[in-house]
Amino acid sequence: MSLDNTSHLSRPEPDELTQSRYALRVGEIDVLVISDGVMPLAPEVLATNADQAVRVAWLDDMFLPRELLDWPVNVVVVRSGGRTVLIDAGLGVEFPDFPRAGRLALRLEAAGIDPASVTDVVLTHLHMDHVGGLLADGLRGRLRPDLRVHLATAEAEFWESPDFSHTSMPPEVPDVLRSVASRFLDEYRSQLRPFEAEYEVAPGVVVSRTGGHTPGHSVVRLASGGDRLTFAAGRRVLGRVRPPRLVQRLRTLSRGGGSRPGRSFAGAGGDRRAAGGHCTCRSRSVGRVAVAGDIFRWVPEWWKY
Ligand SMILES: [Zn+2]
């Protein structure tokens, strides 16, 4: 957008006044973190292992509302070795309760990324806020026919006949999750490229199955020229504690302290630079994972200009 384009001023779009993408490089790899928007969720859904009094005190301390927290949904576009890889696809447009999410198609366009240029999609898991965007007409009709969609075999198998007996979520959620995942599998079956444990999608772009959040949950590790970045989307990847904004304080305050080491970062080496599928919008969801014993703490990265 150029500043002398007054048509923008006469048709304000308040949402887009907020920065919605963040570009960085990992060695030779171009990375763009794009916000799909936010989903307001009750804090107790996000931080189930914190006492209510602790949670409320923390929210007050941070000047955050007690009732609903804006839960960020992020996707990443990576360019490496002539391939353009979309990691996750946001919520899509079928959920009227979440009118401020599902912006992926608009924001790809705003970033100058033609969906037809996307050669590969990597799905960290099949929850609706990661795969729903692929079902939205605004995006689906513009993707190329030879698109490759990478997904852990265990994830595809789980959602063929999901067993939710080991999870706890609000009663209406499982049916919605099941329905979105099964539509995705139906519509994209011929383009799926399932992998067992690990697959190099493009030079230096490796998707690895971690499990945890869902049976086939995966992270994407970027490595180039000595630089690294891990994209982790599922909230349990960092342990049991939910949104990274809450991690530090809840780990400190909640009885019993920290959690088991997250599988995603335990083997990440010395430089645990990460981008989060649900991390705070501060610093566009890129930060570092500080490790002290079995405690993982999210430290947002300062913007680099
Ligand atoms: Zn999820």
mmCIF file of C-alpha atoms and ligand atoms in Angstrom:
data_model
loop_
_atom_site.group_PDB
_atom_site.id
_atom_site.type_symbol
_atom_site.label_atom_id
_atom_site.label_comp_id
_atom_site.label_asym_id
_atom_site.label_seq_id
_atom_site.Cartn_x
_atom_site.Cartn_y
_atom_site.Cartn_z
ATOM 1 C CA MET A 1 0.000 0.000 0.000
ATOM 2 C CA SER A 2 1.403 3.374 -0.930
ATOM 3 C CA LEU A 3 0.816 6.329 1.302
ATOM 4 C CA ASP A 4 -0.502 8.531 -1.501
ATOM 5 C CA ASN A 5 -3.287 6.112 -2.340
ATOM 6 C CA THR A 6 -6.165 8.008 -0.755
ATOM 7 C CA SER A 7 -8.734 5.394 -1.728
ATOM 8 C CA HIS A 8 -7.446 3.376 1.203
ATOM 9 C CA LEU A 9 -8.156 6.274 3.490
ATOM 10 C CA SER A 10 -11.731 6.599 2.323
ATOM 11 C CA ARG A 11 -12.350 2.868 2.727
ATOM 12 C CA PRO A 12 -10.665 2.055 5.994
ATOM 13 C CA GLU A 13 -10.262 -1.607 6.813
ATOM 14 C CA PRO A 14 -9.470 -1.450 10.498
ATOM 15 C CA ASP A 15 -8.177 -4.982 10.688
ATOM 16 C CA GLU A 16 -5.483 -4.344 8.145
ATOM 17 C CA LEU A 17 -4.189 -1.389 10.087
ATOM 18 C CA THR A 18 -2.530 -4.034 12.213
ATOM 19 C CA GLN A 19 0.667 -5.631 11.007
ATOM 20 C CA SER A 20 -0.241 -9.093 9.810
ATOM 21 C CA ARG A 21 3.013 -10.537 8.539
ATOM 22 C CA TYR A 22 6.661 -10.757 9.454
ATOM 23 C CA ALA A 23 9.471 -11.653 7.055
ATOM 24 C CA LEU A 24 12.784 -13.176 8.017
ATOM 25 C CA ARG A 25 15.532 -15.279 6.519
ATOM 26 C CA VAL A 26 17.017 -18.494 7.753
ATOM 27 C CA GLY A 27 20.271 -18.738 5.822
ATOM 28 C CA GLU A 28 19.164 -19.004 2.193
ATOM 29 C CA ILE A 29 15.544 -19.739 3.079
ATOM 30 C CA ASP A 30 12.923 -16.983 2.875
ATOM 31 C CA VAL A 31 10.327 -17.160 5.618
ATOM 32 C CA LEU A 32 7.114 -15.188 5.971
ATOM 33 C CA VAL A 33 4.959 -15.612 9.070
ATOM 34 C CA ILE A 34 1.390 -14.608 8.228
ATOM 35 C CA SER A 35 -1.462 -14.099 10.660
ATOM 36 C CA ASP A 36 -4.657 -15.951 9.791
ATOM 37 C CA GLY A 37 -6.295 -13.868 12.520
ATOM 38 C CA VAL A 38 -7.336 -14.572 16.067
ATOM 39 C CA MET A 39 -9.891 -16.797 17.776
ATOM 40 C CA PRO A 40 -11.271 -15.505 21.083
ATOM 41 C CA LEU A 41 -11.150 -18.386 23.572
ATOM 42 C CA ALA A 42 -11.835 -18.632 27.278
ATOM 43 C CA PRO A 43 -8.592 -18.483 29.308
ATOM 44 C CA GLU A 44 -9.554 -21.612 31.236
ATOM 45 C CA VAL A 45 -9.622 -23.563 27.971
ATOM 46 C CA LEU A 46 -6.075 -22.438 27.244
ATOM 47 C CA ALA A 47 -4.536 -22.840 30.688
ATOM 48 C CA THR A 48 -6.306 -25.812 32.184
ATOM 49 C CA ASN A 49 -3.561 -26.622 34.662
ATOM 50 C CA ALA A 50 -3.545 -23.248 36.419
ATOM 51 C CA ASP A 51 -5.615 -22.473 39.501
ATOM 52 C CA GLN A 52 -8.381 -20.059 38.695
ATOM 53 C CA ALA A 53 -7.064 -17.482 41.178
ATOM 54 C CA VAL A 54 -3.585 -17.679 39.674
ATOM 55 C CA ARG A 55 -4.955 -17.365 36.171
ATOM 56 C CA VAL A 56 -7.130 -14.373 36.983
ATOM 57 C CA ALA A 57 -4.299 -12.613 38.806
ATOM 58 C CA TRP A 58 -2.006 -13.141 35.840
ATOM 59 C CA LEU A 59 -4.565 -11.816 33.357
ATOM 60 C CA ASP A 60 -5.159 -8.743 35.517
ATOM 61 C CA ASP A 61 -1.441 -8.209 35.841
ATOM 62 C CA MET A 62 -1.074 -8.288 32.045
ATOM 63 C CA PHE A 63 -4.089 -5.969 31.492
ATOM 64 C CA LEU A 64 -5.804 -8.780 29.585
ATOM 65 C CA PRO A 65 -9.529 -9.491 29.753
ATOM 66 C CA ARG A 66 -10.620 -12.291 32.075
ATOM 67 C CA GLU A 67 -13.367 -13.634 29.812
ATOM 68 C CA LEU A 68 -11.836 -14.158 26.382
ATOM 69 C CA LEU A 69 -8.299 -14.134 25.080
ATOM 70 C CA ASP A 70 -7.446 -13.577 21.433
ATOM 71 C CA TRP A 71 -5.699 -16.803 20.437
ATOM 72 C CA PRO A 72 -3.457 -16.119 17.438
ATOM 73 C CA VAL A 73 -3.530 -18.409 14.425
ATOM 74 C CA ASN A 74 -0.435 -18.225 12.215
ATOM 75 C CA VAL A 75 0.746 -19.837 9.022
ATOM 76 C CA VAL A 76 4.160 -19.693 7.417
ATOM 77 C CA VAL A 77 5.261 -19.445 3.799
ATOM 78 C CA VAL A 78 8.768 -20.721 3.107
ATOM 79 C CA ARG A 79 10.732 -20.426 -0.140
ATOM 80 C CA SER A 80 13.708 -22.680 -0.688
ATOM 81 C CA GLY A 81 15.329 -24.266 -3.738
ATOM 82 C CA GLY A 82 12.622 -23.097 -6.129
ATOM 83 C CA ARG A 83 9.791 -24.482 -4.013
ATOM 84 C CA THR A 84 7.174 -22.427 -2.217
ATOM 85 C CA VAL A 85 5.878 -24.190 0.864
ATOM 86 C CA LEU A 86 2.801 -23.207 2.840
ATOM 87 C CA ILE A 87 2.905 -24.520 6.409
ATOM 88 C CA ASP A 88 -0.647 -24.858 7.765
ATOM 89 C CA ALA A 89 -3.630 -23.057 6.310
ATOM 90 C CA GLY A 90 -5.541 -21.381 9.109
ATOM 91 C CA LEU A 91 -9.193 -21.720 10.084
ATOM 92 C CA GLY A 92 -11.077 -21.062 6.872
ATOM 93 C CA VAL A 93 -14.317 -19.140 6.630
ATOM 94 C CA GLU A 94 -16.974 -21.518 7.878
ATOM 95 C CA PHE A 95 -16.978 -20.527 11.524
ATOM 96 C CA PRO A 96 -19.166 -17.495 12.250
ATOM 97 C CA ASP A 97 -18.104 -17.608 15.900
ATOM 98 C CA PHE A 98 -14.618 -16.665 14.763
ATOM 99 C CA PRO A 99 -15.073 -13.769 12.332
ATOM 100 C CA ARG A 100 -11.567 -12.452 12.967
ATOM 101 C CA ALA A 101 -9.797 -15.603 11.779
ATOM 102 C CA GLY A 102 -9.713 -17.288 8.389
ATOM 103 C CA ARG A 103 -7.912 -14.418 6.672
ATOM 104 C CA LEU A 104 -5.263 -16.501 4.921
ATOM 105 C CA ALA A 105 -6.443 -15.997 1.326
ATOM 106 C CA LEU A 106 -6.694 -12.235 1.798
ATOM 107 C CA ARG A 107 -3.351 -12.012 3.492
ATOM 108 C CA LEU A 108 -1.534 -14.106 0.921
ATOM 109 C CA GLU A 109 -2.846 -11.720 -1.668
ATOM 110 C CA ALA A 110 -1.788 -8.716 0.396
ATOM 111 C CA ALA A 111 1.683 -10.244 0.662
ATOM 112 C CA GLY A 112 1.852 -10.688 -3.119
ATOM 113 C CA ILE A 113 1.844 -14.483 -2.933
ATOM 114 C CA ASP A 114 -0.153 -16.129 -5.707
ATOM 115 C CA PRO A 115 -1.683 -19.385 -4.388
ATOM 116 C CA ALA A 116 -0.816 -20.959 -7.751
ATOM 117 C CA SER A 117 2.861 -20.450 -6.894
ATOM 118 C CA VAL A 118 2.576 -22.722 -3.844
ATOM 119 C CA THR A 119 4.184 -26.053 -4.727
ATOM 120 C CA ASP A 120 3.804 -27.779 -1.349
ATOM 121 C CA VAL A 121 1.600 -27.599 1.711
ATOM 122 C CA VAL A 122 2.784 -29.038 5.012
ATOM 123 C CA LEU A 123 0.134 -29.706 7.636
ATOM 124 C CA THR A 124 1.324 -29.919 11.218
ATOM 125 C CA HIS A 125 -1.942 -31.673 12.104
ATOM 126 C CA LEU A 126 -5.564 -31.796 10.998
ATOM 127 C CA HIS A 127 -7.256 -29.565 13.547
ATOM 128 C CA MET A 128 -9.634 -27.141 11.891
ATOM 129 C CA ASP A 129 -7.573 -24.049 12.676
ATOM 130 C CA HIS A 130 -4.688 -25.543 10.670
ATOM 131 C CA VAL A 131 -6.476 -27.146 7.738
ATOM 132 C CA GLY A 132 -9.764 -25.237 7.397
ATOM 133 C CA GLY A 133 -8.228 -22.661 5.062
ATOM 134 C CA LEU A 134 -7.688 -25.345 2.418
ATOM 135 C CA LEU A 135 -11.440 -25.926 2.273
ATOM 136 C CA ALA A 136 -12.297 -22.264 1.658
ATOM 137 C CA ASP A 137 -13.215 -21.539 -1.954
ATOM 138 C CA GLY A 138 -11.097 -18.401 -1.932
ATOM 139 C CA LEU A 139 -7.982 -20.528 -1.692
ATOM 140 C CA ARG A 140 -8.889 -24.003 -2.891
ATOM 141 C CA GLY A 141 -9.865 -22.956 -6.410
ATOM 142 C CA ARG A 142 -6.589 -21.127 -6.917
ATOM 143 C CA LEU A 143 -4.186 -23.862 -5.862
ATOM 144 C CA ARG A 144 -2.353 -25.795 -8.562
ATOM 145 C CA PRO A 145 -3.520 -29.296 -9.489
ATOM 146 C CA ASP A 146 -0.096 -30.833 -8.878
ATOM 147 C CA LEU A 147 0.124 -29.408 -5.350
ATOM 148 C CA ARG A 148 1.804 -31.811 -2.915
ATOM 149 C CA VAL A 149 0.275 -31.954 0.562
ATOM 150 C CA HIS A 150 2.575 -33.426 3.216
ATOM 151 C CA LEU A 151 1.118 -34.968 6.337
ATOM 152 C CA ALA A 152 2.248 -37.666 8.763
ATOM 153 C CA THR A 153 0.737 -41.041 7.942
ATOM 154 C CA ALA A 154 -0.284 -41.399 11.596
ATOM 155 C CA GLU A 155 -2.269 -38.168 11.380
ATOM 156 C CA ALA A 156 -4.160 -39.207 8.257
ATOM 157 C CA GLU A 157 -4.912 -42.599 9.821
ATOM 158 C CA PHE A 158 -6.083 -41.093 13.122
ATOM 159 C CA TRP A 159 -8.625 -38.840 11.443
ATOM 160 C CA GLU A 160 -10.086 -41.637 9.330
ATOM 161 C CA SER A 161 -11.685 -42.824 12.565
ATOM 162 C CA PRO A 162 -10.716 -40.533 15.445
ATOM 163 C CA ASP A 163 -10.787 -41.726 19.029
ATOM 164 C CA PHE A 164 -11.216 -38.759 21.395
ATOM 165 C CA SER A 165 -11.352 -40.818 24.572
ATOM 166 C CA HIS A 166 -7.897 -39.623 25.637
ATOM 167 C CA THR A 167 -8.628 -35.940 25.199
ATOM 168 C CA SER A 168 -10.724 -33.433 27.051
ATOM 169 C CA MET A 169 -12.437 -30.649 25.171
ATOM 170 C CA PRO A 170 -15.763 -28.847 25.177
ATOM 171 C CA PRO A 171 -18.526 -31.284 24.106
ATOM 172 C CA GLU A 172 -19.319 -29.638 20.773
ATOM 173 C CA VAL A 173 -15.711 -29.611 19.573
ATOM 174 C CA PRO A 174 -15.021 -33.260 18.578
ATOM 175 C CA ASP A 175 -17.776 -33.366 15.950
ATOM 176 C CA VAL A 176 -16.537 -30.190 14.295
ATOM 177 C CA LEU A 177 -12.941 -31.422 14.308
ATOM 178 C CA ARG A 178 -13.978 -34.767 12.855
ATOM 179 C CA SER A 179 -16.083 -33.203 10.127
ATOM 180 C CA VAL A 180 -13.438 -30.708 8.953
ATOM 181 C CA ALA A 181 -10.669 -33.332 8.937
ATOM 182 C CA SER A 182 -12.740 -35.842 7.044
ATOM 183 C CA ARG A 183 -13.748 -33.289 4.405
ATOM 184 C CA PHE A 184 -10.106 -32.368 3.991
ATOM 185 C CA LEU A 185 -9.087 -36.020 3.531
ATOM 186 C CA ASP A 186 -11.859 -36.502 0.960
ATOM 187 C CA GLU A 187 -11.031 -33.416 -1.031
ATOM 188 C CA TYR A 188 -7.242 -33.669 -1.019
ATOM 189 C CA ARG A 189 -6.706 -37.428 -0.977
ATOM 190 C CA SER A 190 -5.126 -37.560 -4.432
ATOM 191 C CA GLN A 191 -2.626 -34.840 -3.502
ATOM 192 C CA LEU A 192 -1.518 -36.283 -0.166
ATOM 193 C CA ARG A 193 2.146 -37.249 0.257
ATOM 194 C CA PRO A 194 2.144 -39.013 3.628
ATOM 195 C CA PHE A 195 5.457 -39.498 5.464
ATOM 196 C CA GLU A 196 6.253 -41.821 8.365
ATOM 197 C CA ALA A 197 8.774 -40.001 10.554
ATOM 198 C CA GLU A 198 10.470 -37.251 8.576
ATOM 199 C CA TYR A 199 10.539 -35.758 5.090
ATOM 200 C CA GLU A 200 12.611 -33.044 3.409
ATOM 201 C CA VAL A 201 10.031 -30.994 1.544
ATOM 202 C CA ALA A 202 12.527 -28.536 0.065
ATOM 203 C CA PRO A 203 16.240 -27.927 0.673
ATOM 204 C CA GLY A 204 16.662 -27.352 4.417
ATOM 205 C CA VAL A 205 12.911 -27.659 5.090
ATOM 206 C CA VAL A 206 12.244 -30.843 7.053
ATOM 207 C CA VAL A 207 8.944 -31.901 8.559
ATOM 208 C CA SER A 208 9.208 -34.337 11.493
ATOM 209 C CA ARG A 209 6.495 -36.171 13.325
ATOM 210 C CA THR A 210 6.525 -35.517 17.074
ATOM 211 C CA GLY A 211 3.068 -36.721 18.079
ATOM 212 C CA GLY A 212 1.778 -35.273 21.351
ATOM 213 C CA HIS A 213 -0.847 -32.715 20.459
ATOM 214 C CA THR A 214 -2.382 -35.219 18.021
ATOM 215 C CA PRO A 215 -1.053 -38.681 17.077
ATOM 216 C CA GLY A 216 0.634 -37.456 13.911
ATOM 217 C CA HIS A 217 1.431 -33.917 15.003
ATOM 218 C CA SER A 218 4.575 -32.649 13.283
ATOM 219 C CA VAL A 219 6.953 -29.717 13.439
ATOM 220 C CA VAL A 220 8.869 -28.128 10.588
ATOM 221 C CA ARG A 221 12.572 -27.466 11.038
ATOM 222 C CA LEU A 222 14.385 -25.043 8.790
ATOM 223 C CA ALA A 223 18.163 -25.124 8.544
ATOM 224 C CA SER A 224 20.421 -23.219 6.184
ATOM 225 C CA GLY A 225 23.885 -21.749 6.449
ATOM 226 C CA GLY A 226 24.168 -22.476 10.174
ATOM 227 C CA ASP A 227 20.840 -20.757 10.875
ATOM 228 C CA ARG A 228 17.811 -22.618 12.207
ATOM 229 C CA LEU A 229 14.149 -22.118 12.953
ATOM 230 C CA THR A 230 11.510 -24.558 14.176
ATOM 231 C CA PHE A 231 7.834 -24.028 13.433
ATOM 232 C CA ALA A 232 5.647 -25.622 16.084
ATOM 233 C CA ALA A 233 1.903 -25.322 15.926
ATOM 234 C CA GLY A 234 0.204 -27.554 18.468
ATOM 235 C CA ARG A 235 -0.008 -26.060 21.892
ATOM 236 C CA ARG A 236 1.063 -29.154 23.768
ATOM 237 C CA VAL A 237 4.267 -29.237 21.809
ATOM 238 C CA LEU A 238 5.865 -27.019 24.398
ATOM 239 C CA GLY A 239 4.667 -29.218 27.211
ATOM 240 C CA ARG A 240 1.359 -29.260 28.984
ATOM 241 C CA VAL A 241 1.026 -25.541 29.467
ATOM 242 C CA ARG A 242 -0.909 -23.882 26.708
ATOM 243 C CA PRO A 243 -0.348 -20.488 25.121
ATOM 244 C CA PRO A 244 3.248 -19.341 25.127
ATOM 245 C CA ARG A 245 2.203 -15.985 26.534
ATOM 246 C CA LEU A 246 1.113 -17.814 29.615
ATOM 247 C CA VAL A 247 3.951 -20.259 29.776
ATOM 248 C CA GLN A 248 6.419 -18.330 31.827
ATOM 249 C CA ARG A 249 4.116 -17.198 34.565
ATOM 250 C CA LEU A 250 2.068 -20.348 34.821
ATOM 251 C CA ARG A 251 5.121 -22.521 34.996
ATOM 252 C CA THR A 252 6.376 -20.422 37.852
ATOM 253 C CA LEU A 253 3.155 -20.160 39.748
ATOM 254 C CA SER A 254 1.239 -23.327 39.195
ATOM 255 C CA ARG A 255 1.610 -25.982 41.835
ATOM 256 C CA GLY A 256 4.011 -28.676 40.801
ATOM 257 C CA GLY A 257 6.028 -26.363 38.608
ATOM 258 C CA GLY A 258 6.964 -27.260 35.086
ATOM 259 C CA SER A 259 6.213 -29.934 32.606
ATOM 260 C CA ARG A 260 7.955 -32.775 30.875
ATOM 261 C CA PRO A 261 10.384 -31.648 28.207
ATOM 262 C CA GLY A 262 8.638 -30.872 24.925
ATOM 263 C CA ARG A 263 9.645 -33.328 22.270
ATOM 264 C CA SER A 264 9.914 -30.624 19.658
ATOM 265 C CA PHE A 265 12.661 -28.688 21.307
ATOM 266 C CA ALA A 266 14.452 -31.335 23.303
ATOM 267 C CA GLY A 267 16.513 -32.230 20.255
ATOM 268 C CA ALA A 268 16.653 -28.827 18.650
ATOM 269 C CA GLY A 269 20.275 -28.155 19.513
ATOM 270 C CA GLY A 270 21.695 -25.047 21.056
ATOM 271 C CA ASP A 271 19.773 -22.497 19.053
ATOM 272 C CA ARG A 272 16.111 -23.025 19.736
ATOM 273 C CA ARG A 273 14.769 -20.267 17.570
ATOM 274 C CA ALA A 274 11.139 -20.943 16.826
ATOM 275 C CA ALA A 275 7.993 -19.673 15.199
ATOM 276 C CA GLY A 276 4.703 -20.625 16.781
ATOM 277 C CA GLY A 277 1.410 -21.457 15.173
ATOM 278 C CA HIS A 278 -0.343 -19.959 18.175
ATOM 279 C CA CYS A 279 2.284 -17.655 19.603
ATOM 280 C CA THR A 280 1.692 -14.120 20.658
ATOM 281 C CA CYS A 281 1.443 -11.467 17.983
ATOM 282 C CA ARG A 282 4.282 -9.626 19.654
ATOM 283 C CA SER A 283 7.286 -10.036 17.375
ATOM 284 C CA ARG A 284 5.013 -11.817 14.918
ATOM 285 C CA SER A 285 5.264 -15.114 16.745
ATOM 286 C CA VAL A 286 8.984 -15.604 16.328
ATOM 287 C CA GLY A 287 11.102 -16.099 19.401
ATOM 288 C CA ARG A 288 13.432 -18.377 21.273
ATOM 289 C CA VAL A 289 12.742 -21.216 23.608
ATOM 290 C CA ALA A 290 14.782 -20.761 26.761
ATOM 291 C CA VAL A 291 15.426 -23.998 28.589
ATOM 292 C CA ALA A 292 16.157 -24.383 32.274
ATOM 293 C CA GLY A 293 16.049 -27.990 33.380
ATOM 294 C CA ASP A 294 12.702 -29.300 32.218
ATOM 295 C CA ILE A 295 11.137 -25.845 32.047
ATOM 296 C CA PHE A 296 10.620 -24.261 28.634
ATOM 297 C CA ARG A 297 10.067 -20.513 28.462
ATOM 298 C CA TRP A 298 9.012 -18.519 25.416
ATOM 299 C CA VAL A 299 11.030 -15.335 24.776
ATOM 300 C CA PRO A 300 9.609 -13.227 21.915
ATOM 301 C CA GLU A 301 12.159 -11.974 19.421
ATOM 302 C CA TRP A 302 12.576 -8.268 18.839
ATOM 303 C CA TRP A 303 11.529 -7.070 15.418
ATOM 304 C CA LYS A 304 14.413 -6.850 12.989
ATOM 305 C CA TYR A 305 14.233 -4.006 10.486
HETATM 306 ZN ZN ZN B 1 -4.404 -28.233 17.256
#
